[in-house]
Each structure stands twice: as C-alpha cells, then as structure tokens.
Amino acid sequence: MTIRRLKACLNGGRTEPFVPSTPAQIAAAAVSAVAAGAEAIHVHPRADDGRESLSPDDVAAAVTAARTAGVPVGVTTGRWIAPSNRHDLIAAWTTLPDFASVNVSEPGYDDLVALLRAKGVQVEAGVWSADEADRVGQVDRILVEIIDTPAADALSKADAILARLTPSKAPILLHGEDEACWPLIAHAGRLGLPTRIGLEDTLTGPRGEPVTSNADLVRLAIEVWDNR
C-alpha cells in the first residue's frame, strides 16, 4: 500500500454540515478526492446519529462507500470512540478496511495491532511525540502526527520525532492538524515524505481561506507539496 504524495482524510470527528458522514456523502467525497489526486482514503465511520462509530455495521457501510473511489481505504480505531469495548467491536469486523490507524499513546495499542494484523488489516501507527517512537513495533506505516501545536513549533516537533524513527523499517507519512497542517505539508514535500489532507485536519487553505471540500483541499495540498 504505497502512498507517494497524499492520502485524503475525509471527516474525522467534525460535525460541520459540509463534512461527509453518511455512506452516500462518504462515497461522493472519496470519489472527488481521488479525482483531485488522493491516492488513499482515511475515514471515520459514523452511526446513524452522526457520531463516530467502530461498530461492524457502521464500519462496513463506511468502507464499502469509500471503496467506490477505487483506492485503498483505511479507518480510525480511536479509543475515544468506544473506550470500554473497542477491541471487541474491531474483533467483530467482517467487512475489513485495507488499513487502520492505531495511536501508540492509547491503552491497548499492542493488542490492537496484533488483532488487526491477524485479521489481515495493515496497520498505521499514529505517533504524536518523540517518546512514542520507540514503542511503534512491527507496523506497515508510521504516521507522524503533529496535533495541538502552533505553526511556529510544528516543524521542530516533527523533526524530533523523525529523528527518533530513523532508520525505520516502515514508510513514514507526515502531517499536522489545524494550525500545523499547511507548514507540515510543505515540510513533507521538502523531505520527500507523503502527507495527508482533508476536512479532518483543517477547514482552511494555505492562505487561511475557508475550504469546505475535501477535493479542494487535495488540490491545494498537492500544489503546496509539489512547490515546497
């Protein structure tokens, strides 16, 4: 599952009316994001009430919808979604994503990585700090994710994590959220690392302009990555 430049993250936990949540909306957003240049899709499945969900039925609906775009599809496993029964819900998945992200910092990381790999799902390890780099283990990709960080500090924080991951046996994808998003897309381009973009990560473009479409964010991100 190679990503050369960009993965699209369609929704996250955002609730704005233009953020895709239903299967039909996810399918349309995935197709348009891929047409704009995305090479893979990351999605947070939603229940009928719009809340994030890890239930087998909701995951199946989201994965099936996103696969309309014809590229690999991944989902979150965020523990905040189902703190008491996350492992059991994921064990019951029957319609499987191509990959799933697991945050190193969350309790149950090692067991969940083992479960997903046993089910044939590739694993992306979400690394949020340099101290987590040593705990990654055997995974298929490492996500260096800079969150809750001012733009001025984003590059130094990312570089500190990257230094702890080198040399790595797994491919690395670098991205940030909100204020850190665009500086790190440019930084990823300079380093030759893939990145990600979408309404999960930001609602504004590189000049601070409002953006309400995943496809528009993908087009802007490719331009920034290519012209770093």
JSON list of C-alpha atoms in Angstrom, two decimals:
[
{"chain": "A", "resi": 1, "resn": "MET", "atom": "CA", "xyz": [0.00, 0.00, 0.00]},
{"chain": "A", "resi": 2, "resn": "THR", "atom": "CA", "xyz": [2.26, 2.77, -1.27]},
{"chain": "A", "resi": 3, "resn": "ILE", "atom": "CA", "xyz": [1.30, 6.42, -0.94]},
{"chain": "A", "resi": 4, "resn": "ARG", "atom": "CA", "xyz": [3.65, 8.64, -2.91]},
{"chain": "A", "resi": 5, "resn": "ARG", "atom": "CA", "xyz": [2.20, 12.06, -2.10]},
{"chain": "A", "resi": 6, "resn": "LEU", "atom": "CA", "xyz": [-1.16, 12.21, -0.47]},
{"chain": "A", "resi": 7, "resn": "LYS", "atom": "CA", "xyz": [-3.89, 10.46, 1.48]},
{"chain": "A", "resi": 8, "resn": "ALA", "atom": "CA", "xyz": [-7.28, 12.15, 1.98]},
{"chain": "A", "resi": 9, "resn": "CYS", "atom": "CA", "xyz": [-8.83, 12.22, 5.47]},
{"chain": "A", "resi": 10, "resn": "LEU", "atom": "CA", "xyz": [-12.47, 12.90, 4.80]},
{"chain": "A", "resi": 11, "resn": "ASN", "atom": "CA", "xyz": [-14.17, 13.71, 8.08]},
{"chain": "A", "resi": 12, "resn": "GLY", "atom": "CA", "xyz": [-12.62, 12.88, 11.46]},
{"chain": "A", "resi": 13, "resn": "GLY", "atom": "CA", "xyz": [-14.93, 13.87, 14.27]},
{"chain": "A", "resi": 14, "resn": "ARG", "atom": "CA", "xyz": [-16.02, 17.18, 12.77]},
{"chain": "A", "resi": 15, "resn": "THR", "atom": "CA", "xyz": [-19.75, 17.96, 12.68]},
{"chain": "A", "resi": 16, "resn": "GLU", "atom": "CA", "xyz": [-19.98, 20.88, 10.22]},
{"chain": "A", "resi": 17, "resn": "PRO", "atom": "CA", "xyz": [-22.82, 20.29, 7.72]},
{"chain": "A", "resi": 18, "resn": "PHE", "atom": "CA", "xyz": [-20.44, 20.04, 4.75]},
{"chain": "A", "resi": 19, "resn": "VAL", "atom": "CA", "xyz": [-18.33, 17.28, 6.39]},
{"chain": "A", "resi": 20, "resn": "PRO", "atom": "CA", "xyz": [-19.29, 13.85, 4.97]},
{"chain": "A", "resi": 21, "resn": "SER", "atom": "CA", "xyz": [-20.86, 11.46, 7.47]},
{"chain": "A", "resi": 22, "resn": "THR", "atom": "CA", "xyz": [-23.44, 9.27, 5.69]},
{"chain": "A", "resi": 23, "resn": "PRO", "atom": "CA", "xyz": [-22.31, 6.48, 3.34]},
{"chain": "A", "resi": 24, "resn": "ALA", "atom": "CA", "xyz": [-23.57, 8.42, 0.32]},
{"chain": "A", "resi": 25, "resn": "GLN", "atom": "CA", "xyz": [-21.66, 11.53, 1.38]},
{"chain": "A", "resi": 26, "resn": "ILE", "atom": "CA", "xyz": [-18.52, 9.49, 2.10]},
{"chain": "A", "resi": 27, "resn": "ALA", "atom": "CA", "xyz": [-18.70, 7.85, -1.33]},
{"chain": "A", "resi": 28, "resn": "ALA", "atom": "CA", "xyz": [-19.07, 11.17, -3.12]},
{"chain": "A", "resi": 29, "resn": "ALA", "atom": "CA", "xyz": [-16.27, 12.79, -1.11]},
{"chain": "A", "resi": 30, "resn": "ALA", "atom": "CA", "xyz": [-13.94, 9.85, -1.72]},
{"chain": "A", "resi": 31, "resn": "VAL", "atom": "CA", "xyz": [-14.54, 9.84, -5.46]},
{"chain": "A", "resi": 32, "resn": "SER", "atom": "CA", "xyz": [-13.96, 13.59, -5.78]},
{"chain": "A", "resi": 33, "resn": "ALA", "atom": "CA", "xyz": [-10.85, 13.48, -3.56]},
{"chain": "A", "resi": 34, "resn": "VAL", "atom": "CA", "xyz": [-9.32, 10.71, -5.68]},
{"chain": "A", "resi": 35, "resn": "ALA", "atom": "CA", "xyz": [-10.19, 12.59, -8.86]},
{"chain": "A", "resi": 36, "resn": "ALA", "atom": "CA", "xyz": [-8.29, 15.55, -7.39]},
{"chain": "A", "resi": 37, "resn": "GLY", "atom": "CA", "xyz": [-5.20, 13.41, -6.76]},
{"chain": "A", "resi": 38, "resn": "ALA", "atom": "CA", "xyz": [-5.59, 11.49, -3.49]},
{"chain": "A", "resi": 39, "resn": "GLU", "atom": "CA", "xyz": [-4.03, 8.02, -3.53]},
{"chain": "A", "resi": 40, "resn": "ALA", "atom": "CA", "xyz": [-5.82, 6.56, -0.47]},
{"chain": "A", "resi": 41, "resn": "ILE", "atom": "CA", "xyz": [-8.76, 7.39, 1.77]},
{"chain": "A", "resi": 42, "resn": "HIS", "atom": "CA", "xyz": [-8.94, 7.61, 5.57]},
{"chain": "A", "resi": 43, "resn": "VAL", "atom": "CA", "xyz": [-12.41, 7.80, 7.07]},
{"chain": "A", "resi": 44, "resn": "HIS", "atom": "CA", "xyz": [-14.10, 7.82, 10.47]},
{"chain": "A", "resi": 45, "resn": "PRO", "atom": "CA", "xyz": [-17.23, 5.64, 10.24]},
{"chain": "A", "resi": 46, "resn": "ARG", "atom": "CA", "xyz": [-20.40, 7.20, 11.63]},
{"chain": "A", "resi": 47, "resn": "ALA", "atom": "CA", "xyz": [-23.54, 5.83, 13.22]},
{"chain": "A", "resi": 48, "resn": "ASP", "atom": "CA", "xyz": [-26.99, 6.88, 12.05]},
{"chain": "A", "resi": 49, "resn": "ASP", "atom": "CA", "xyz": [-26.94, 9.77, 14.55]},
{"chain": "A", "resi": 50, "resn": "GLY", "atom": "CA", "xyz": [-23.70, 11.11, 13.03]},
{"chain": "A", "resi": 51, "resn": "ARG", "atom": "CA", "xyz": [-21.41, 10.12, 15.88]},
{"chain": "A", "resi": 52, "resn": "GLU", "atom": "CA", "xyz": [-18.14, 8.31, 15.24]},
{"chain": "A", "resi": 53, "resn": "SER", "atom": "CA", "xyz": [-18.54, 4.54, 15.46]},
{"chain": "A", "resi": 54, "resn": "LEU", "atom": "CA", "xyz": [-16.48, 1.35, 15.42]},
{"chain": "A", "resi": 55, "resn": "SER", "atom": "CA", "xyz": [-19.45, -1.00, 15.20]},
{"chain": "A", "resi": 56, "resn": "PRO", "atom": "CA", "xyz": [-19.14, -3.68, 12.49]},
{"chain": "A", "resi": 57, "resn": "ASP", "atom": "CA", "xyz": [-22.19, -2.42, 10.57]},
{"chain": "A", "resi": 58, "resn": "ASP", "atom": "CA", "xyz": [-21.06, 1.20, 10.55]},
{"chain": "A", "resi": 59, "resn": "VAL", "atom": "CA", "xyz": [-17.51, 0.29, 9.57]},
{"chain": "A", "resi": 60, "resn": "ALA", "atom": "CA", "xyz": [-18.82, -1.92, 6.77]},
{"chain": "A", "resi": 61, "resn": "ALA", "atom": "CA", "xyz": [-21.02, 0.91, 5.45]},
{"chain": "A", "resi": 62, "resn": "ALA", "atom": "CA", "xyz": [-18.22, 3.48, 5.51]},
{"chain": "A", "resi": 63, "resn": "VAL", "atom": "CA", "xyz": [-15.59, 1.18, 3.98]},
{"chain": "A", "resi": 64, "resn": "THR", "atom": "CA", "xyz": [-17.95, 0.00, 1.24]},
{"chain": "A", "resi": 65, "resn": "ALA", "atom": "CA", "xyz": [-18.87, 3.60, 0.43]},
{"chain": "A", "resi": 66, "resn": "ALA", "atom": "CA", "xyz": [-15.27, 4.85, 0.32]},
{"chain": "A", "resi": 67, "resn": "ARG", "atom": "CA", "xyz": [-14.21, 1.93, -1.88]},
{"chain": "A", "resi": 68, "resn": "THR", "atom": "CA", "xyz": [-16.32, 3.47, -4.62]},
{"chain": "A", "resi": 69, "resn": "ALA", "atom": "CA", "xyz": [-13.26, 5.62, -5.30]},
{"chain": "A", "resi": 70, "resn": "GLY", "atom": "CA", "xyz": [-11.16, 2.60, -6.26]},
{"chain": "A", "resi": 71, "resn": "VAL", "atom": "CA", "xyz": [-8.20, 3.21, -3.92]},
{"chain": "A", "resi": 72, "resn": "PRO", "atom": "CA", "xyz": [-7.14, 1.67, -0.58]},
{"chain": "A", "resi": 73, "resn": "VAL", "atom": "CA", "xyz": [-9.40, 2.63, 2.32]},
{"chain": "A", "resi": 74, "resn": "GLY", "atom": "CA", "xyz": [-8.41, 2.98, 5.96]},
{"chain": "A", "resi": 75, "resn": "VAL", "atom": "CA", "xyz": [-10.34, 3.73, 9.13]},
{"chain": "A", "resi": 76, "resn": "THR", "atom": "CA", "xyz": [-9.64, 5.08, 12.56]},
{"chain": "A", "resi": 77, "resn": "THR", "atom": "CA", "xyz": [-9.55, 2.92, 15.69]},
{"chain": "A", "resi": 78, "resn": "GLY", "atom": "CA", "xyz": [-9.57, 5.90, 18.07]},
{"chain": "A", "resi": 79, "resn": "ARG", "atom": "CA", "xyz": [-10.14, 4.67, 21.61]},
{"chain": "A", "resi": 80, "resn": "TRP", "atom": "CA", "xyz": [-12.26, 7.73, 22.45]},
{"chain": "A", "resi": 81, "resn": "ILE", "atom": "CA", "xyz": [-14.97, 6.34, 20.16]},
{"chain": "A", "resi": 82, "resn": "ALA", "atom": "CA", "xyz": [-15.52, 3.15, 22.20]},
{"chain": "A", "resi": 83, "resn": "PRO", "atom": "CA", "xyz": [-13.34, 3.25, 25.33]},
{"chain": "A", "resi": 84, "resn": "SER", "atom": "CA", "xyz": [-14.91, 0.23, 27.02]},
{"chain": "A", "resi": 85, "resn": "ASN", "atom": "CA", "xyz": [-15.31, -2.23, 24.14]},
{"chain": "A", "resi": 86, "resn": "ARG", "atom": "CA", "xyz": [-13.07, -1.10, 21.28]},
{"chain": "A", "resi": 87, "resn": "HIS", "atom": "CA", "xyz": [-11.21, -4.41, 21.00]},
{"chain": "A", "resi": 88, "resn": "ASP", "atom": "CA", "xyz": [-14.41, -6.47, 20.92]},
{"chain": "A", "resi": 89, "resn": "LEU", "atom": "CA", "xyz": [-16.01, -4.27, 18.26]},
{"chain": "A", "resi": 90, "resn": "ILE", "atom": "CA", "xyz": [-12.95, -4.48, 16.00]},
{"chain": "A", "resi": 91, "resn": "ALA", "atom": "CA", "xyz": [-12.70, -8.23, 16.53]},
{"chain": "A", "resi": 92, "resn": "ALA", "atom": "CA", "xyz": [-16.24, -8.48, 15.13]},
{"chain": "A", "resi": 93, "resn": "TRP", "atom": "CA", "xyz": [-15.48, -6.60, 11.90]},
{"chain": "A", "resi": 94, "resn": "THR", "atom": "CA", "xyz": [-16.29, -8.68, 8.82]},
{"chain": "A", "resi": 95, "resn": "THR", "atom": "CA", "xyz": [-16.05, -6.07, 6.08]},
{"chain": "A", "resi": 96, "resn": "LEU", "atom": "CA", "xyz": [-12.43, -5.12, 6.54]},
{"chain": "A", "resi": 97, "resn": "PRO", "atom": "CA", "xyz": [-10.62, -1.92, 5.60]},
{"chain": "A", "resi": 98, "resn": "ASP", "atom": "CA", "xyz": [-7.33, -2.16, 3.77]},
{"chain": "A", "resi": 99, "resn": "PHE", "atom": "CA", "xyz": [-5.58, -0.44, 6.69]},
{"chain": "A", "resi": 100, "resn": "ALA", "atom": "CA", "xyz": [-6.36, 1.05, 10.08]},
{"chain": "A", "resi": 101, "resn": "SER", "atom": "CA", "xyz": [-4.62, 3.67, 12.20]},
{"chain": "A", "resi": 102, "resn": "VAL", "atom": "CA", "xyz": [-3.80, 2.88, 15.84]},
{"chain": "A", "resi": 103, "resn": "ASN", "atom": "CA", "xyz": [-2.46, 5.55, 18.17]},
{"chain": "A", "resi": 104, "resn": "VAL", "atom": "CA", "xyz": [0.64, 4.45, 20.05]},
{"chain": "A", "resi": 105, "resn": "SER", "atom": "CA", "xyz": [-0.32, 6.57, 23.07]},
{"chain": "A", "resi": 106, "resn": "GLU", "atom": "CA", "xyz": [-3.64, 4.82, 23.66]},
{"chain": "A", "resi": 107, "resn": "PRO", "atom": "CA", "xyz": [-4.01, 1.90, 26.10]},
{"chain": "A", "resi": 108, "resn": "GLY", "atom": "CA", "xyz": [-4.30, -1.43, 24.31]},
{"chain": "A", "resi": 109, "resn": "TYR", "atom": "CA", "xyz": [-2.05, -0.40, 21.40]},
{"chain": "A", "resi": 110, "resn": "ASP", "atom": "CA", "xyz": [-0.02, -3.62, 21.18]},
{"chain": "A", "resi": 111, "resn": "ASP", "atom": "CA", "xyz": [-3.04, -5.93, 21.47]},
{"chain": "A", "resi": 112, "resn": "LEU", "atom": "CA", "xyz": [-4.97, -3.99, 18.84]},
{"chain": "A", "resi": 113, "resn": "VAL", "atom": "CA", "xyz": [-2.04, -4.04, 16.39]},
{"chain": "A", "resi": 114, "resn": "ALA", "atom": "CA", "xyz": [-1.82, -7.82, 16.82]},
{"chain": "A", "resi": 115, "resn": "LEU", "atom": "CA", "xyz": [-5.59, -8.23, 16.30]},
{"chain": "A", "resi": 116, "resn": "LEU", "atom": "CA", "xyz": [-5.66, -6.16, 13.12]},
{"chain": "A", "resi": 117, "resn": "ARG", "atom": "CA", "xyz": [-2.65, -7.89, 11.62]},
{"chain": "A", "resi": 118, "resn": "ALA", "atom": "CA", "xyz": [-4.19, -11.29, 12.41]},
{"chain": "A", "resi": 119, "resn": "LYS", "atom": "CA", "xyz": [-7.31, -10.19, 10.51]},
{"chain": "A", "resi": 120, "resn": "GLY", "atom": "CA", "xyz": [-5.18, -9.19, 7.52]},
{"chain": "A", "resi": 121, "resn": "VAL", "atom": "CA", "xyz": [-5.59, -5.43, 8.02]},
{"chain": "A", "resi": 122, "resn": "GLN", "atom": "CA", "xyz": [-2.48, -3.32, 7.53]},
{"chain": "A", "resi": 123, "resn": "VAL", "atom": "CA", "xyz": [-1.61, -1.08, 10.47]},
{"chain": "A", "resi": 124, "resn": "GLU", "atom": "CA", "xyz": [-0.60, 2.57, 10.59]},
{"chain": "A", "resi": 125, "resn": "ALA", "atom": "CA", "xyz": [0.94, 3.59, 13.92]},
{"chain": "A", "resi": 126, "resn": "GLY", "atom": "CA", "xyz": [0.00, 7.11, 14.99]},
{"chain": "A", "resi": 127, "resn": "VAL", "atom": "CA", "xyz": [3.00, 8.73, 16.70]},
{"chain": "A", "resi": 128, "resn": "TRP", "atom": "CA", "xyz": [2.31, 12.05, 18.42]},
{"chain": "A", "resi": 129, "resn": "SER", "atom": "CA", "xyz": [5.57, 12.58, 20.34]},
{"chain": "A", "resi": 130, "resn": "ALA", "atom": "CA", "xyz": [9.23, 11.59, 20.19]},
{"chain": "A", "resi": 131, "resn": "ASP", "atom": "CA", "xyz": [8.86, 9.41, 23.28]},
{"chain": "A", "resi": 132, "resn": "GLU", "atom": "CA", "xyz": [6.36, 7.20, 21.43]},
{"chain": "A", "resi": 133, "resn": "ALA", "atom": "CA", "xyz": [8.75, 6.45, 18.57]},
{"chain": "A", "resi": 134, "resn": "ASP", "atom": "CA", "xyz": [10.41, 3.56, 20.40]},
{"chain": "A", "resi": 135, "resn": "ARG", "atom": "CA", "xyz": [7.08, 1.80, 21.01]},
{"chain": "A", "resi": 136, "resn": "VAL", "atom": "CA", "xyz": [5.93, 1.50, 17.40]},
{"chain": "A", "resi": 137, "resn": "GLY", "atom": "CA", "xyz": [6.85, -2.17, 16.83]},
{"chain": "A", "resi": 138, "resn": "GLN", "atom": "CA", "xyz": [6.02, -4.04, 13.62]},
{"chain": "A", "resi": 139, "resn": "VAL", "atom": "CA", "xyz": [3.59, -1.99, 11.52]},
{"chain": "A", "resi": 140, "resn": "ASP", "atom": "CA", "xyz": [3.01, -1.20, 7.85]},
{"chain": "A", "resi": 141, "resn": "ARG", "atom": "CA", "xyz": [3.28, 2.59, 8.03]},
{"chain": "A", "resi": 142, "resn": "ILE", "atom": "CA", "xyz": [4.13, 5.19, 10.67]},
{"chain": "A", "resi": 143, "resn": "LEU", "atom": "CA", "xyz": [2.04, 8.35, 10.89]},
{"chain": "A", "resi": 144, "resn": "VAL", "atom": "CA", "xyz": [3.97, 11.25, 12.38]},
{"chain": "A", "resi": 145, "resn": "GLU", "atom": "CA", "xyz": [1.02, 13.34, 13.52]},
{"chain": "A", "resi": 146, "resn": "ILE", "atom": "CA", "xyz": [1.53, 16.84, 14.92]},
{"chain": "A", "resi": 147, "resn": "ILE", "atom": "CA", "xyz": [-1.58, 17.90, 16.81]},
{"chain": "A", "resi": 148, "resn": "ASP", "atom": "CA", "xyz": [-2.41, 20.70, 19.27]},
{"chain": "A", "resi": 149, "resn": "THR", "atom": "CA", "xyz": [0.75, 22.50, 18.15]},
{"chain": "A", "resi": 150, "resn": "PRO", "atom": "CA", "xyz": [1.24, 26.10, 16.98]},
{"chain": "A", "resi": 151, "resn": "ALA", "atom": "CA", "xyz": [2.52, 26.52, 13.44]},
{"chain": "A", "resi": 152, "resn": "ALA", "atom": "CA", "xyz": [5.79, 28.03, 14.73]},
{"chain": "A", "resi": 153, "resn": "ASP", "atom": "CA", "xyz": [6.59, 24.83, 16.64]},
{"chain": "A", "resi": 154, "resn": "ALA", "atom": "CA", "xyz": [5.30, 22.28, 14.14]},
{"chain": "A", "resi": 155, "resn": "LEU", "atom": "CA", "xyz": [8.50, 21.63, 12.16]},
{"chain": "A", "resi": 156, "resn": "SER", "atom": "CA", "xyz": [10.76, 21.26, 15.19]},
{"chain": "A", "resi": 157, "resn": "LYS", "atom": "CA", "xyz": [8.34, 18.85, 16.85]},
{"chain": "A", "resi": 158, "resn": "ALA", "atom": "CA", "xyz": [8.06, 16.81, 13.66]},
{"chain": "A", "resi": 159, "resn": "ASP", "atom": "CA", "xyz": [11.83, 16.71, 13.19]},
{"chain": "A", "resi": 160, "resn": "ALA", "atom": "CA", "xyz": [12.33, 15.50, 16.76]},
{"chain": "A", "resi": 161, "resn": "ILE", "atom": "CA", "xyz": [10.00, 12.56, 16.11]},
{"chain": "A", "resi": 162, "resn": "LEU", "atom": "CA", "xyz": [11.51, 11.81, 12.71]},
{"chain": "A", "resi": 163, "resn": "ALA", "atom": "CA", "xyz": [14.99, 11.73, 14.21]},
{"chain": "A", "resi": 164, "resn": "ARG", "atom": "CA", "xyz": [13.88, 9.03, 16.65]},
{"chain": "A", "resi": 165, "resn": "LEU", "atom": "CA", "xyz": [12.36, 6.98, 13.84]},
{"chain": "A", "resi": 166, "resn": "THR", "atom": "CA", "xyz": [15.46, 6.91, 11.64]},
{"chain": "A", "resi": 167, "resn": "PRO", "atom": "CA", "xyz": [16.30, 4.41, 10.33]},
{"chain": "A", "resi": 168, "resn": "SER", "atom": "CA", "xyz": [12.79, 2.95, 10.18]},
{"chain": "A", "resi": 169, "resn": "LYS", "atom": "CA", "xyz": [11.65, -0.28, 8.58]},
{"chain": "A", "resi": 170, "resn": "ALA", "atom": "CA", "xyz": [8.20, 1.17, 7.86]},
{"chain": "A", "resi": 171, "resn": "PRO", "atom": "CA", "xyz": [7.28, 4.00, 5.48]},
{"chain": "A", "resi": 172, "resn": "ILE", "atom": "CA", "xyz": [6.56, 7.32, 7.18]},
{"chain": "A", "resi": 173, "resn": "LEU", "atom": "CA", "xyz": [3.72, 9.75, 6.47]},
{"chain": "A", "resi": 174, "resn": "LEU", "atom": "CA", "xyz": [3.96, 13.24, 7.97]},
{"chain": "A", "resi": 175, "resn": "HIS", "atom": "CA", "xyz": [1.04, 15.55, 8.64]},
{"chain": "A", "resi": 176, "resn": "GLY", "atom": "CA", "xyz": [-0.36, 18.10, 11.05]},
{"chain": "A", "resi": 177, "resn": "GLU", "atom": "CA", "xyz": [-3.76, 19.31, 12.13]},
{"chain": "A", "resi": 178, "resn": "ASP", "atom": "CA", "xyz": [-5.29, 22.78, 12.13]},
{"chain": "A", "resi": 179, "resn": "GLU", "atom": "CA", "xyz": [-2.57, 25.43, 12.51]},
{"chain": "A", "resi": 180, "resn": "ALA", "atom": "CA", "xyz": [0.21, 22.88, 11.90]},
{"chain": "A", "resi": 181, "resn": "CYS", "atom": "CA", "xyz": [-1.39, 21.42, 8.79]},
{"chain": "A", "resi": 182, "resn": "TRP", "atom": "CA", "xyz": [-0.01, 23.52, 5.92]},
{"chain": "A", "resi": 183, "resn": "PRO", "atom": "CA", "xyz": [3.55, 24.04, 7.25]},
{"chain": "A", "resi": 184, "resn": "LEU", "atom": "CA", "xyz": [3.92, 20.28, 7.55]},
{"chain": "A", "resi": 185, "resn": "ILE", "atom": "CA", "xyz": [2.54, 19.56, 4.08]},
{"chain": "A", "resi": 186, "resn": "ALA", "atom": "CA", "xyz": [5.29, 21.79, 2.70]},
{"chain": "A", "resi": 187, "resn": "HIS", "atom": "CA", "xyz": [7.84, 20.16, 5.02]},
{"chain": "A", "resi": 188, "resn": "ALA", "atom": "CA", "xyz": [6.76, 16.69, 3.94]},
{"chain": "A", "resi": 189, "resn": "GLY", "atom": "CA", "xyz": [7.27, 17.74, 0.34]},
{"chain": "A", "resi": 190, "resn": "ARG", "atom": "CA", "xyz": [10.78, 19.00, 1.06]},
{"chain": "A", "resi": 191, "resn": "LEU", "atom": "CA", "xyz": [11.62, 15.73, 2.79]},
{"chain": "A", "resi": 192, "resn": "GLY", "atom": "CA", "xyz": [10.04, 13.62, 0.07]},
{"chain": "A", "resi": 193, "resn": "LEU", "atom": "CA", "xyz": [7.55, 12.13, 2.53]},
{"chain": "A", "resi": 194, "resn": "PRO", "atom": "CA", "xyz": [3.87, 11.51, 1.78]},
{"chain": "A", "resi": 195, "resn": "THR", "atom": "CA", "xyz": [1.34, 13.54, 3.71]},
{"chain": "A", "resi": 196, "resn": "ARG", "atom": "CA", "xyz": [-2.42, 13.77, 4.16]},
{"chain": "A", "resi": 197, "resn": "ILE", "atom": "CA", "xyz": [-5.11, 16.42, 3.90]},
{"chain": "A", "resi": 198, "resn": "GLY", "atom": "CA", "xyz": [-8.85, 16.68, 4.32]},
{"chain": "A", "resi": 199, "resn": "LEU", "atom": "CA", "xyz": [-11.62, 18.15, 6.41]},
{"chain": "A", "resi": 200, "resn": "GLU", "atom": "CA", "xyz": [-10.47, 16.07, 9.37]},
{"chain": "A", "resi": 201, "resn": "ASP", "atom": "CA", "xyz": [-7.23, 18.08, 9.51]},
{"chain": "A", "resi": 202, "resn": "THR", "atom": "CA", "xyz": [-8.26, 21.60, 8.51]},
{"chain": "A", "resi": 203, "resn": "LEU", "atom": "CA", "xyz": [-11.12, 23.78, 7.32]},
{"chain": "A", "resi": 204, "resn": "THR", "atom": "CA", "xyz": [-8.85, 26.42, 5.78]},
{"chain": "A", "resi": 205, "resn": "GLY", "atom": "CA", "xyz": [-6.45, 26.61, 2.87]},
{"chain": "A", "resi": 206, "resn": "PRO", "atom": "CA", "xyz": [-2.77, 27.56, 2.99]},
{"chain": "A", "resi": 207, "resn": "ARG", "atom": "CA", "xyz": [-3.60, 31.29, 3.00]},
{"chain": "A", "resi": 208, "resn": "GLY", "atom": "CA", "xyz": [-6.25, 30.94, 5.69]},
{"chain": "A", "resi": 209, "resn": "GLU", "atom": "CA", "xyz": [-9.14, 30.93, 3.26]},
{"chain": "A", "resi": 210, "resn": "PRO", "atom": "CA", "xyz": [-12.22, 28.84, 4.18]},
{"chain": "A", "resi": 211, "resn": "VAL", "atom": "CA", "xyz": [-12.45, 25.48, 2.39]},
{"chain": "A", "resi": 212, "resn": "THR", "atom": "CA", "xyz": [-15.48, 23.17, 2.58]},
{"chain": "A", "resi": 213, "resn": "SER", "atom": "CA", "xyz": [-14.48, 20.42, 0.14]},
{"chain": "A", "resi": 214, "resn": "ASN", "atom": "CA", "xyz": [-12.04, 17.55, 0.54]},
{"chain": "A", "resi": 215, "resn": "ALA", "atom": "CA", "xyz": [-11.31, 17.70, -3.19]},
{"chain": "A", "resi": 216, "resn": "ASP", "atom": "CA", "xyz": [-10.34, 21.37, -2.99]},
{"chain": "A", "resi": 217, "resn": "LEU", "atom": "CA", "xyz": [-8.03, 20.64, -0.05]},
{"chain": "A", "resi": 218, "resn": "VAL", "atom": "CA", "xyz": [-6.42, 17.81, -2.00]},
{"chain": "A", "resi": 219, "resn": "ARG", "atom": "CA", "xyz": [-5.74, 20.07, -4.98]},
{"chain": "A", "resi": 220, "resn": "LEU", "atom": "CA", "xyz": [-4.27, 22.77, -2.74]},
{"chain": "A", "resi": 221, "resn": "ALA", "atom": "CA", "xyz": [-2.14, 20.27, -0.82]},
{"chain": "A", "resi": 222, "resn": "ILE", "atom": "CA", "xyz": [-0.66, 18.75, -3.97]},
{"chain": "A", "resi": 223, "resn": "GLU", "atom": "CA", "xyz": [0.30, 22.24, -5.14]},
{"chain": "A", "resi": 224, "resn": "VAL", "atom": "CA", "xyz": [1.97, 23.01, -1.80]},
{"chain": "A", "resi": 225, "resn": "TRP", "atom": "CA", "xyz": [3.72, 19.60, -1.68]},
{"chain": "A", "resi": 226, "resn": "ASP", "atom": "CA", "xyz": [4.98, 19.92, -5.25]},
{"chain": "A", "resi": 227, "resn": "ASN", "atom": "CA", "xyz": [6.19, 23.52, -4.83]},
{"chain": "A", "resi": 228, "resn": "ARG", "atom": "CA", "xyz": [7.77, 23.26, -1.43]}
]
